[in-house]
Structures are given as structure tokens and as C-alpha cells.
Amino acid sequence: MPAPVVTEQALSRGLKLQQWLDRRGLRQADLARMSGLTEMTISKYISGKTDIGSMRSASITKLLDGMFVSDAWAWTYFEIPVEARSSWRSLRQGKMGPPEQGALETFLADLPVQGSGWMIPAQSMLTVDPADKSSGLQIGQFGGAYWIAKKEEQPAGAVLLGRFVSSGPPA
């Protein structure tokens, strides 16, 4: 079986995905867990062996839900051509982010939420899964401030509120 042809565009998109992970202090395994894609699939996107621009809608949905980004943001970030955007889109009908599970809590963040590569403005609505205080990105609260990071990267003394699910403008 011949090796896949790696194009310059596929490499560029893979590099962007790796940079996105690096800015957030995440590993490929973290994104795999957050998105439901396999580590091998994430690795192929990053290496350019599989072009992010040729993803199927189901995979696009998983990737963008794991990244907590909208289709429109991803089109720009991954340089999806305008003429390809009608087919390069997720299957989501509602808001961005992963599907809601269990008893989620939504609240208004009165202060900005900060973290490694993250900045969510004050007065944003945050949704967390308070039942999950170990996986993915966590929202922690300390000294009147909020922090978003993996559990082991939370500031000492932070009270974990739960796994970050989504953010949005005030209701």
C-alpha cells in the first residue's frame, strides 16, 4: 500500500491544530478524549497524512466539539476555502460545544476566565459539568477569579467547579 501523499495545505492545517493544542497545554490524547476521535486520527491530521480540509461531517462535529469552537471559526483558522464551506461543516443544530449530558450547570462569570491560552471575557455564560471534576478542561475558582485548565494545572487552592462544557454571551 503506497504511503499517503502529504500536501502543503494538509501540513499547514496539521501544524495549526498542533499549535492550538500547544497554546492550551494539551496533548493529542487530551483532544482525542475530549472529541471522541482516536489518537491515531488526531495524529494523522497533525502530520498532514489526512487533510483536515477533507474531513467528513461526523468527524468535523467531533473535532469542533472537542475544541469548543464554531464552524465559522474553524473555516478561518484551518483556511477552508469559501467554496468548500457548504460541505465542510459540522452536523450540529444548536450551540457549539459537546452535547449536553447529565445535570449541567450554567452561570454568569462576573470576572474573566483565564488559563493557559484561554481568555473568556467577564459577563460570559459558562456551562460546566459538576459531576466531572477529573477529565478535560476544568473550571476552577480561587480568590474571586476563575481559571480554565486541566485539573493538574489548576492553581493551588482552586475549588473545582467541574468540566468546562461551553461558554457564550449573557442570556
Short mmCIF file of C-alpha atoms in Angstrom, two decimals:
data_model
loop_
_atom_site.label_atom_id
_atom_site.label_comp_id
_atom_site.label_asym_id
_atom_site.label_seq_id
_atom_site.Cartn_x
_atom_site.Cartn_y
_atom_site.Cartn_z
CA MET A 1 0.00 0.00 0.00
CA PRO A 2 1.56 3.33 -1.02
CA ALA A 3 2.22 5.99 1.60
CA PRO A 4 -0.36 8.79 1.66
CA VAL A 5 0.57 11.91 -0.26
CA VAL A 6 1.07 14.77 2.19
CA THR A 7 0.23 18.15 0.67
CA GLU A 8 1.50 21.53 1.80
CA GLN A 9 -2.07 22.54 2.72
CA ALA A 10 -2.58 19.38 4.82
CA LEU A 11 0.71 20.04 6.62
CA SER A 12 -0.27 23.66 7.27
CA ARG A 13 -3.64 22.65 8.72
CA GLY A 14 -1.99 19.97 10.86
CA LEU A 15 0.51 22.49 12.18
CA LYS A 16 -2.35 24.84 13.11
CA LEU A 17 -4.05 22.06 15.06
CA GLN A 18 -0.78 21.28 16.88
CA GLN A 19 -0.32 24.99 17.68
CA TRP A 20 -3.87 25.12 19.05
CA LEU A 21 -3.03 22.19 21.35
CA ASP A 22 0.30 23.71 22.40
CA ARG A 23 -1.24 27.07 23.32
CA ARG A 24 -3.63 25.27 25.65
CA GLY A 25 -1.09 22.86 27.11
CA LEU A 26 -3.00 19.89 25.73
CA ARG A 27 -1.71 16.67 24.21
CA GLN A 28 -3.12 14.76 21.27
CA ALA A 29 -4.52 12.26 23.78
CA ASP A 30 -6.40 15.06 25.55
CA LEU A 31 -8.05 16.20 22.31
CA ALA A 32 -8.84 12.60 21.42
CA ARG A 33 -10.60 12.15 24.78
CA MET A 34 -12.41 15.50 24.50
CA SER A 35 -13.55 14.91 20.91
CA GLY A 36 -14.19 11.19 20.74
CA LEU A 37 -11.75 10.83 17.83
CA THR A 38 -8.89 8.35 18.17
CA GLU A 39 -5.35 9.45 18.96
CA MET A 40 -4.29 7.92 15.65
CA THR A 41 -6.82 10.09 13.79
CA ILE A 42 -5.61 13.23 15.59
CA SER A 43 -2.01 12.24 14.80
CA LYS A 44 -2.82 11.81 11.10
CA TYR A 45 -4.41 15.27 10.98
CA ILE A 46 -1.43 16.86 12.71
CA SER A 47 1.11 15.09 10.49
CA GLY A 48 -0.81 16.02 7.35
CA LYS A 49 -1.29 12.36 6.39
CA THR A 50 -5.02 13.11 6.48
CA ASP A 51 -6.09 16.62 5.46
CA ILE A 52 -8.36 18.38 7.93
CA GLY A 53 -9.94 20.02 4.87
CA SER A 54 -11.21 16.64 3.65
CA MET A 55 -12.88 15.55 6.90
CA ARG A 56 -16.41 14.14 6.87
CA SER A 57 -19.16 15.97 8.74
CA ALA A 58 -19.28 13.45 11.61
CA SER A 59 -15.53 13.88 12.25
CA ILE A 60 -15.78 17.66 11.87
CA THR A 61 -18.51 17.67 14.51
CA LYS A 62 -16.40 15.65 16.94
CA LEU A 63 -13.27 17.74 16.38
CA LEU A 64 -15.01 21.10 16.73
CA ASP A 65 -16.98 19.94 19.78
CA GLY A 66 -13.70 18.82 21.37
CA MET A 67 -12.11 22.17 20.56
CA PHE A 68 -15.21 24.13 21.70
CA VAL A 69 -15.22 26.20 18.51
CA SER A 70 -17.77 27.10 15.86
CA ASP A 71 -17.76 26.05 12.23
CA ALA A 72 -17.13 29.66 11.18
CA TRP A 73 -14.11 29.95 13.46
CA ALA A 74 -12.69 26.67 12.11
CA TRP A 75 -13.22 27.73 8.47
CA THR A 76 -10.97 30.72 9.05
CA TYR A 77 -8.45 29.00 11.33
CA PHE A 78 -7.95 25.96 9.07
CA GLU A 79 -8.20 28.06 5.89
CA ILE A 80 -11.16 26.21 4.44
CA PRO A 81 -11.92 27.85 1.08
CA VAL A 82 -15.26 29.66 0.78
CA GLU A 83 -16.38 27.31 -1.99
CA ALA A 84 -15.79 24.26 0.25
CA ARG A 85 -17.59 25.57 3.34
CA SER A 86 -21.03 24.32 2.31
CA SER A 87 -19.75 20.75 2.62
CA TRP A 88 -17.07 21.29 5.32
CA ARG A 89 -19.40 21.78 8.25
CA SER A 90 -20.47 20.04 11.41
CA LEU A 91 -23.76 18.27 11.98
CA ARG A 92 -24.62 20.47 14.98
CA GLN A 93 -28.04 22.05 15.02
CA GLY A 94 -27.63 24.13 18.15
CA LYS A 95 -24.87 25.88 20.03
CA MET A 96 -21.25 24.89 19.70
CA GLY A 97 -19.58 22.58 22.17
CA PRO A 98 -20.18 19.00 23.18
CA PRO A 99 -23.66 17.58 23.56
CA GLU A 100 -25.14 18.20 26.96
CA GLN A 101 -25.00 15.26 29.34
CA GLY A 102 -26.30 14.85 32.84
CA ALA A 103 -27.06 17.75 35.13
CA LEU A 104 -25.03 20.64 33.75
CA GLU A 105 -24.82 23.99 35.49
CA THR A 106 -24.76 27.34 33.70
CA PHE A 107 -23.80 30.59 35.42
CA LEU A 108 -22.71 34.12 34.60
CA ALA A 109 -18.96 34.63 35.10
CA ASP A 110 -18.69 38.03 36.77
CA LEU A 111 -14.92 38.09 36.12
CA PRO A 112 -12.85 36.97 33.12
CA VAL A 113 -11.91 33.28 32.94
CA GLN A 114 -8.19 32.88 32.34
CA GLY A 115 -5.90 29.96 31.68
CA SER A 116 -3.09 28.65 29.51
CA GLY A 117 -4.02 30.10 26.14
CA TRP A 118 -7.59 30.83 27.23
CA MET A 119 -9.41 34.07 27.91
CA ILE A 120 -13.17 34.13 28.25
CA PRO A 121 -14.48 37.64 28.89
CA ALA A 122 -16.38 38.64 32.03
CA GLN A 123 -20.17 38.51 31.74
CA SER A 124 -19.99 35.29 29.67
CA MET A 125 -22.29 32.40 30.43
CA LEU A 126 -20.27 29.32 31.44
CA THR A 127 -21.60 25.78 31.39
CA VAL A 128 -19.85 23.15 33.49
CA ASP A 129 -20.45 19.50 34.30
CA PRO A 130 -20.10 19.48 38.11
CA ALA A 131 -20.15 15.66 38.15
CA ASP A 132 -16.86 15.50 36.19
CA LYS A 133 -14.01 17.01 38.18
CA SER A 134 -11.19 14.94 36.71
CA SER A 135 -11.22 14.89 32.88
CA GLY A 136 -10.79 17.51 30.19
CA LEU A 137 -10.53 21.21 30.90
CA GLN A 138 -11.75 22.20 34.35
CA ILE A 139 -13.14 25.50 35.60
CA GLY A 140 -11.61 26.34 38.96
CA GLN A 141 -12.36 29.26 41.27
CA PHE A 142 -9.88 30.87 43.61
CA GLY A 143 -9.62 34.28 45.23
CA GLY A 144 -12.64 35.60 43.34
CA ALA A 145 -11.15 34.57 39.97
CA TYR A 146 -11.88 31.74 37.54
CA TRP A 147 -9.26 29.58 35.84
CA ILE A 148 -9.62 27.12 32.95
CA ALA A 149 -7.04 24.32 32.70
CA LYS A 150 -6.61 20.61 33.19
CA LYS A 151 -7.06 19.55 36.83
CA GLU A 152 -3.33 19.15 37.48
CA GLU A 153 -2.66 22.65 36.10
CA GLN A 154 -5.16 24.46 38.34
CA PRO A 155 -3.65 26.94 40.82
CA ALA A 156 -3.04 25.60 44.32
CA GLY A 157 -6.15 26.02 46.43
CA ALA A 158 -8.54 26.32 43.49
CA VAL A 159 -12.03 24.93 44.04
CA LEU A 160 -13.00 22.87 41.01
CA LEU A 161 -16.46 23.71 39.70
CA GLY A 162 -16.44 20.97 37.06
CA ARG A 163 -15.50 20.13 33.48
CA PHE A 164 -15.81 23.07 31.07
CA VAL A 165 -18.60 22.39 28.57
CA SER A 166 -19.18 25.70 26.80
CA SER A 167 -19.22 29.47 27.04
CA GLY A 168 -21.38 32.06 25.40
CA PRO A 169 -22.72 35.58 25.64
CA PRO A 170 -25.06 36.53 28.51
CA ALA A 171 -28.59 35.22 28.09
#
